[in-house]
Short mmCIF file of C-alpha atoms in Angstrom, two decimals:
data_model
loop_
_atom_site.label_atom_id
_atom_site.label_comp_id
_atom_site.label_asym_id
_atom_site.label_seq_id
_atom_site.Cartn_x
_atom_site.Cartn_y
_atom_site.Cartn_z
CA MET A 1 218.37 47.56 175.67
CA GLY A 2 214.94 46.21 176.54
CA PHE A 3 212.64 48.04 178.93
CA PRO A 4 214.63 49.38 181.89
CA GLY A 5 212.54 50.88 184.68
CA THR A 6 209.43 48.99 183.59
CA TRP A 7 207.18 47.27 186.12
CA MET A 8 204.17 45.06 185.40
CA THR A 9 201.62 43.43 187.67
CA GLU A 10 201.89 39.65 187.86
CA SER A 11 198.32 39.45 186.57
CA GLU A 12 199.48 41.58 183.60
CA SER A 13 196.62 43.99 184.21
CA VAL A 14 198.85 47.01 183.63
CA VAL A 15 202.38 48.07 182.65
CA TYR A 16 204.11 51.06 184.29
CA ARG A 17 207.31 52.84 183.28
CA VAL A 18 208.91 54.19 186.46
CA VAL A 19 210.15 57.79 186.38
CA PRO A 20 212.15 58.58 189.55
CA LYS A 21 210.78 61.33 191.82
CA CYS A 22 207.31 61.08 190.21
CA ALA A 23 205.11 59.28 192.78
CA CYS A 24 206.73 55.96 191.89
CA SER A 25 206.53 54.57 195.46
CA THR A 26 202.78 55.20 195.65
CA ILE A 27 202.15 53.86 192.14
CA GLY A 28 204.17 50.73 192.83
CA GLN A 29 202.21 50.05 196.02
CA ILE A 30 198.91 50.55 194.17
CA LEU A 31 199.96 48.02 191.54
CA TYR A 32 201.07 45.57 194.22
CA TYR A 33 197.80 46.02 196.12
CA SER A 34 195.72 45.59 192.96
CA ASP A 35 197.14 42.09 192.55
CA HIS A 36 197.45 40.94 196.16
CA GLY A 37 194.89 42.89 198.20
CA GLU A 38 197.58 44.19 200.54
CA PHE A 39 200.53 46.57 200.40
CA PHE A 40 204.13 45.48 200.31
CA ASP A 41 205.63 45.71 203.79
CA GLY A 42 208.50 48.11 203.15
CA ASP A 43 209.77 50.25 200.29
CA ILE A 44 208.24 48.90 197.08
CA HIS A 45 211.59 49.43 195.35
CA ASP A 46 212.94 46.65 197.56
CA ALA A 47 210.20 44.16 196.64
CA GLU A 48 211.66 41.09 194.93
CA THR A 49 208.36 39.25 194.55
CA GLY A 50 204.79 40.26 193.79
CA LEU A 51 205.62 42.53 190.83
CA HIS A 52 207.39 41.97 187.55
CA LYS A 53 210.34 44.34 187.30
CA TRP A 54 212.73 44.62 184.38
CA ALA A 55 215.65 44.40 186.83
CA PHE A 56 214.71 40.75 187.46
CA GLU A 57 215.85 38.40 184.71
CA ARG A 58 212.78 36.21 185.19
CA SER A 59 210.54 39.21 184.44
CA GLN A 60 212.21 40.32 181.22
CA THR A 61 210.58 37.80 178.89
CA PRO A 62 206.98 38.43 180.06
CA ILE A 63 207.52 42.21 180.07
CA THR A 64 209.01 42.17 176.57
CA ARG A 65 206.21 39.99 175.21
CA ASN A 66 203.52 42.14 176.78
CA VAL A 67 204.96 45.54 175.91
CA GLN A 68 205.88 44.74 172.32
CA GLY A 69 202.48 43.17 171.78
CA HIS A 70 200.77 46.05 173.63
CA ASP A 71 198.79 43.42 175.49
CA SER A 72 198.08 45.61 178.54
CA PHE A 73 197.32 49.24 179.33
CA ALA A 74 200.64 51.09 179.69
CA PHE A 75 201.24 54.36 181.50
CA THR A 76 203.80 56.53 183.21
CA CYS A 77 203.77 59.56 185.52
CA VAL A 78 205.64 62.88 185.22
CA ARG A 79 206.24 65.90 187.46
CA ASN A 80 207.04 69.59 187.21
CA PRO A 81 210.80 69.83 186.47
CA TYR A 82 211.30 72.64 188.99
CA THR A 83 209.85 70.70 191.93
CA ARG A 84 211.40 67.41 190.77
CA ILE A 85 214.99 68.73 190.71
CA LEU A 86 214.41 70.45 194.08
CA SER A 87 213.13 67.20 195.56
CA SER A 88 216.18 65.35 194.21
CA PHE A 89 218.47 67.86 195.89
CA PHE A 90 216.86 67.64 199.32
CA ASP A 91 216.40 63.87 199.22
CA LYS A 92 219.52 62.57 197.47
CA ILE A 93 222.11 65.27 198.18
CA CYS A 94 221.13 66.63 201.62
CA GLY A 95 219.42 63.54 203.01
CA ILE A 96 220.55 60.39 204.74
CA GLN A 97 219.25 57.38 202.82
CA ARG A 98 217.30 54.48 204.27
CA ASN A 99 220.53 52.46 204.64
CA GLY A 100 221.79 55.14 207.04
CA LYS A 101 224.40 56.43 204.61
CA ARG A 102 224.85 59.25 202.14
CA TYR A 103 223.57 58.68 198.62
CA ARG A 104 226.17 57.11 196.32
CA GLY A 105 228.97 57.13 198.86
CA LYS A 106 231.54 59.73 197.80
CA LEU A 107 229.12 61.86 195.76
CA VAL A 108 228.27 64.36 198.49
CA PRO A 109 231.87 64.89 199.68
CA MET A 110 232.84 65.49 196.04
CA LEU A 111 230.07 68.08 195.66
CA ILE A 112 231.13 69.82 198.85
CA TYR A 113 234.74 69.96 197.62
CA LYS A 114 234.26 70.76 193.92
CA TYR A 115 231.07 72.85 193.95
CA GLY A 116 231.10 74.36 197.44
CA ILE A 117 227.73 72.85 198.35
CA GLU A 118 226.50 72.66 201.94
CA VAL A 119 224.13 69.87 202.98
CA GLY A 120 223.18 70.62 206.58
CA GLY A 121 225.92 68.76 208.42
CA ASP A 122 226.37 65.04 208.98
CA ASP A 123 222.65 64.37 209.41
CA GLY A 124 221.27 67.01 207.05
CA GLN A 125 219.54 68.84 209.88
CA ASP A 126 221.89 71.80 210.52
CA PRO A 127 220.85 75.19 209.11
CA PHE A 128 222.55 76.19 205.86
CA ASP A 129 221.97 78.45 202.86
CA GLN A 130 219.62 76.20 200.93
CA ILE A 131 219.22 78.54 197.98
CA LYS A 132 222.94 79.03 197.38
CA SER A 133 223.69 75.32 197.72
CA PHE A 134 220.81 74.27 195.48
CA ARG A 135 221.93 76.64 192.72
CA ARG A 136 225.41 75.16 192.89
CA PHE A 137 223.89 71.68 192.71
CA LEU A 138 222.09 72.80 189.53
CA LEU A 139 225.47 73.57 187.95
CA PHE A 140 226.61 70.07 188.84
CA ALA A 141 223.43 68.49 187.47
CA ARG A 142 223.86 70.44 184.22
CA ASP A 143 227.50 69.31 183.97
CA THR A 144 226.53 65.66 184.40
CA ILE A 145 223.73 65.85 181.82
CA ARG A 146 225.44 68.00 179.19
CA TRP A 147 229.03 66.79 179.45
CA ARG A 148 228.72 63.62 181.57
CA ARG A 149 231.28 64.97 184.00
CA PRO A 150 232.34 64.71 186.76
CA MET A 151 230.03 61.66 186.45
CA ASP A 152 227.18 60.31 184.36
CA PRO A 153 223.78 61.84 185.13
CA ASP A 154 221.84 60.18 187.91
CA ILE A 155 218.37 58.77 187.24
CA HIS A 156 216.86 61.09 189.87
CA TRP A 157 217.81 64.29 188.05
CA SER A 158 218.17 63.19 184.43
CA ALA A 159 215.36 64.35 182.16
CA MET A 160 212.00 62.59 182.40
CA SER A 161 211.80 62.45 178.61
CA GLY A 162 214.85 60.18 178.64
CA HIS A 163 213.14 57.71 180.96
CA VAL A 164 209.84 57.92 179.11
CA GLY A 165 211.54 57.61 175.73
CA THR A 166 213.37 54.31 176.27
CA PHE A 167 210.01 52.57 176.55
CA ILE A 168 208.93 53.95 173.16
CA VAL A 169 212.22 53.42 171.33
CA ASN A 170 212.20 49.72 172.16
CA GLY A 171 208.67 49.10 170.98
CA GLY A 172 206.36 50.28 173.77
CA THR A 173 203.24 52.41 173.44
CA TYR A 174 201.74 54.55 176.21
CA ASP A 175 198.01 54.69 176.72
CA ARG A 176 198.24 57.44 179.33
CA ILE A 177 200.77 59.80 180.88
CA ILE A 178 199.57 61.21 184.19
CA TRP A 179 200.79 64.20 186.19
CA THR A 180 201.98 63.90 189.79
CA GLU A 181 200.22 67.23 190.44
CA ALA A 182 196.84 65.76 189.39
CA PHE A 183 197.60 62.29 190.70
CA ASP A 184 194.14 61.20 191.85
CA ASP A 185 192.52 62.20 188.56
CA GLY A 186 195.17 60.50 186.47
CA MET A 187 195.37 57.32 188.53
CA THR A 188 191.57 57.07 188.53
CA GLU A 189 191.64 57.08 184.71
CA VAL A 190 194.27 54.33 184.73
CA LEU A 191 192.32 52.15 187.18
CA ASN A 192 189.08 52.69 185.27
CA ALA A 193 190.78 51.43 182.12
CA ILE A 194 192.00 48.12 183.57
CA GLN A 195 190.67 45.04 185.34
CA THR A 196 192.44 44.19 188.59
CA PRO A 197 192.14 41.08 190.79
CA HIS A 198 191.48 43.36 193.79
CA PRO A 199 189.56 46.65 193.53
CA VAL A 200 191.48 49.77 194.48
CA ASP A 201 189.81 52.63 196.37
CA LEU A 202 192.11 55.57 195.72
CA THR A 203 190.53 57.65 198.50
CA SER A 204 191.83 55.18 201.08
CA ILE A 205 195.32 54.70 199.63
CA PRO A 206 198.07 56.37 201.68
CA ARG A 207 200.85 58.29 199.95
CA PHE A 208 204.04 56.28 200.10
CA ASN A 209 206.62 59.05 200.02
CA GLU A 210 209.69 56.99 200.76
CA SER A 211 212.03 59.98 200.43
CA GLU A 212 210.18 62.07 203.03
CA GLY A 213 212.25 62.69 206.13
CA HIS A 214 215.55 61.78 204.45
CA GLY A 215 216.71 65.38 204.34
CA PRO A 216 216.03 68.91 205.59
CA LYS A 217 212.69 70.57 205.05
CA ARG A 218 212.50 73.06 202.21
CA ALA A 219 212.69 76.46 203.91
CA HIS A 220 211.46 78.66 201.06
CA PRO A 221 208.81 78.69 198.31
CA VAL A 222 209.85 76.90 195.14
CA GLU A 223 210.28 80.11 193.15
CA ASP A 224 212.85 81.50 195.62
CA TYR A 225 215.37 78.85 194.58
CA PHE A 226 215.33 79.90 190.92
CA ASP A 227 216.82 83.18 189.78
CA ASP A 228 217.24 84.04 186.10
CA LEU A 229 220.41 81.96 185.72
CA SER A 230 218.88 78.98 187.53
CA MET A 231 215.82 79.10 185.29
CA HIS A 232 218.09 79.16 182.25
CA LEU A 233 219.97 76.10 183.52
CA VAL A 234 216.72 74.26 184.19
CA TYR A 235 215.52 75.10 180.69
CA GLU A 236 218.82 73.90 179.22
CA ILE A 237 218.50 70.58 181.08
CA PHE A 238 214.75 69.96 180.85
CA LYS A 239 213.52 71.83 177.76
CA GLN A 240 211.87 68.72 176.30
CA ASP A 241 210.19 67.91 179.61
CA PHE A 242 208.58 71.35 179.76
CA ASP A 243 207.49 71.14 176.13
CA LEU A 244 206.13 67.59 175.99
CA PHE A 245 204.53 67.40 179.42
CA ARG A 246 203.13 70.95 179.30
CA TYR A 247 204.73 72.57 182.32
CA ASP A 248 205.21 76.31 182.85
CA LEU A 249 208.83 77.27 182.24
CA GLU A 250 208.29 80.98 182.91
CA ASN A 251 206.79 80.64 186.39
CA PRO A 252 208.49 78.28 188.89
CA SER A 253 205.72 79.01 191.41
CA ASN A 254 203.14 77.35 189.12
CA LYS A 255 203.60 73.62 189.59
CA MET A 256 200.50 72.73 187.57
CA PRO A 257 200.57 71.83 183.86
CA VAL A 258 199.33 74.46 181.44
CA GLY A 259 198.01 72.20 178.67
CA GLU A 260 197.11 68.65 177.76
CA ILE A 261 199.78 66.08 176.91
CA ASP A 262 199.65 65.01 173.25
CA LEU A 263 200.49 61.29 173.27
CA ASP A 264 201.03 61.24 169.51
CA GLU A 265 203.59 64.03 169.86
CA VAL A 266 205.33 62.23 172.72
CA HIS A 267 205.60 59.00 170.70
CA ALA A 268 206.80 60.85 167.60
CA LYS A 269 209.43 62.99 169.34
CA LEU A 270 210.76 60.35 171.74
CA GLY A 271 210.47 57.37 169.42
CA GLY A 272 213.41 58.22 167.20
#
């Protein structure tokens, strides 16, 4: 299986396991800048040079050697499950993607037909009942994750622990897991722990939110989208994410973690 979703700087200063919807565009650009002294011109996910990525066959041998030997500092980044699944809905389901099309072709028409979801019209900008449609999307996400129907779960709403765990199962070890909600603090710790060809001043780094503007703006506070049933569904889908990464299941309005991540626990529970 190897190390899917793993990126590494060409200088091998640091290894990063990508978790979708968790500041991955900004982190990727920071890694690129730390090697080259400039940002990639475009979406870092499209970069085919300048970073080792597991998706490139030429990168798989150096990534495998480095990760299994734990030759470099390795980290990942996680996010509150409530805000992450909401972001996935507005970006991937309601939004028009950067290629000018709907995400995954026939996915949105299928959701409209089978789950009664609205997405804001052809361009995602028409008014619609965001709360009702999001809650129906949650049912769909649960169906994909629990029963793998009507399709396999998508990387943008499958559990973070699944992404994080593949790195461990195949022989990787994390030195740090940072929170999106405390990004500057976490990324500072990562940068302080490594040597990069070009120094990185986090205070001057822009946020590369490549999904911003794809879909409609969220019209309500986070907690308004989650009634008792929705919270139960989120817990059913993301129980391990809440537990391991220390997020507040009981209060969707609290996006901040409520405790420290125990790396030994993460390795033990996701390494099997």
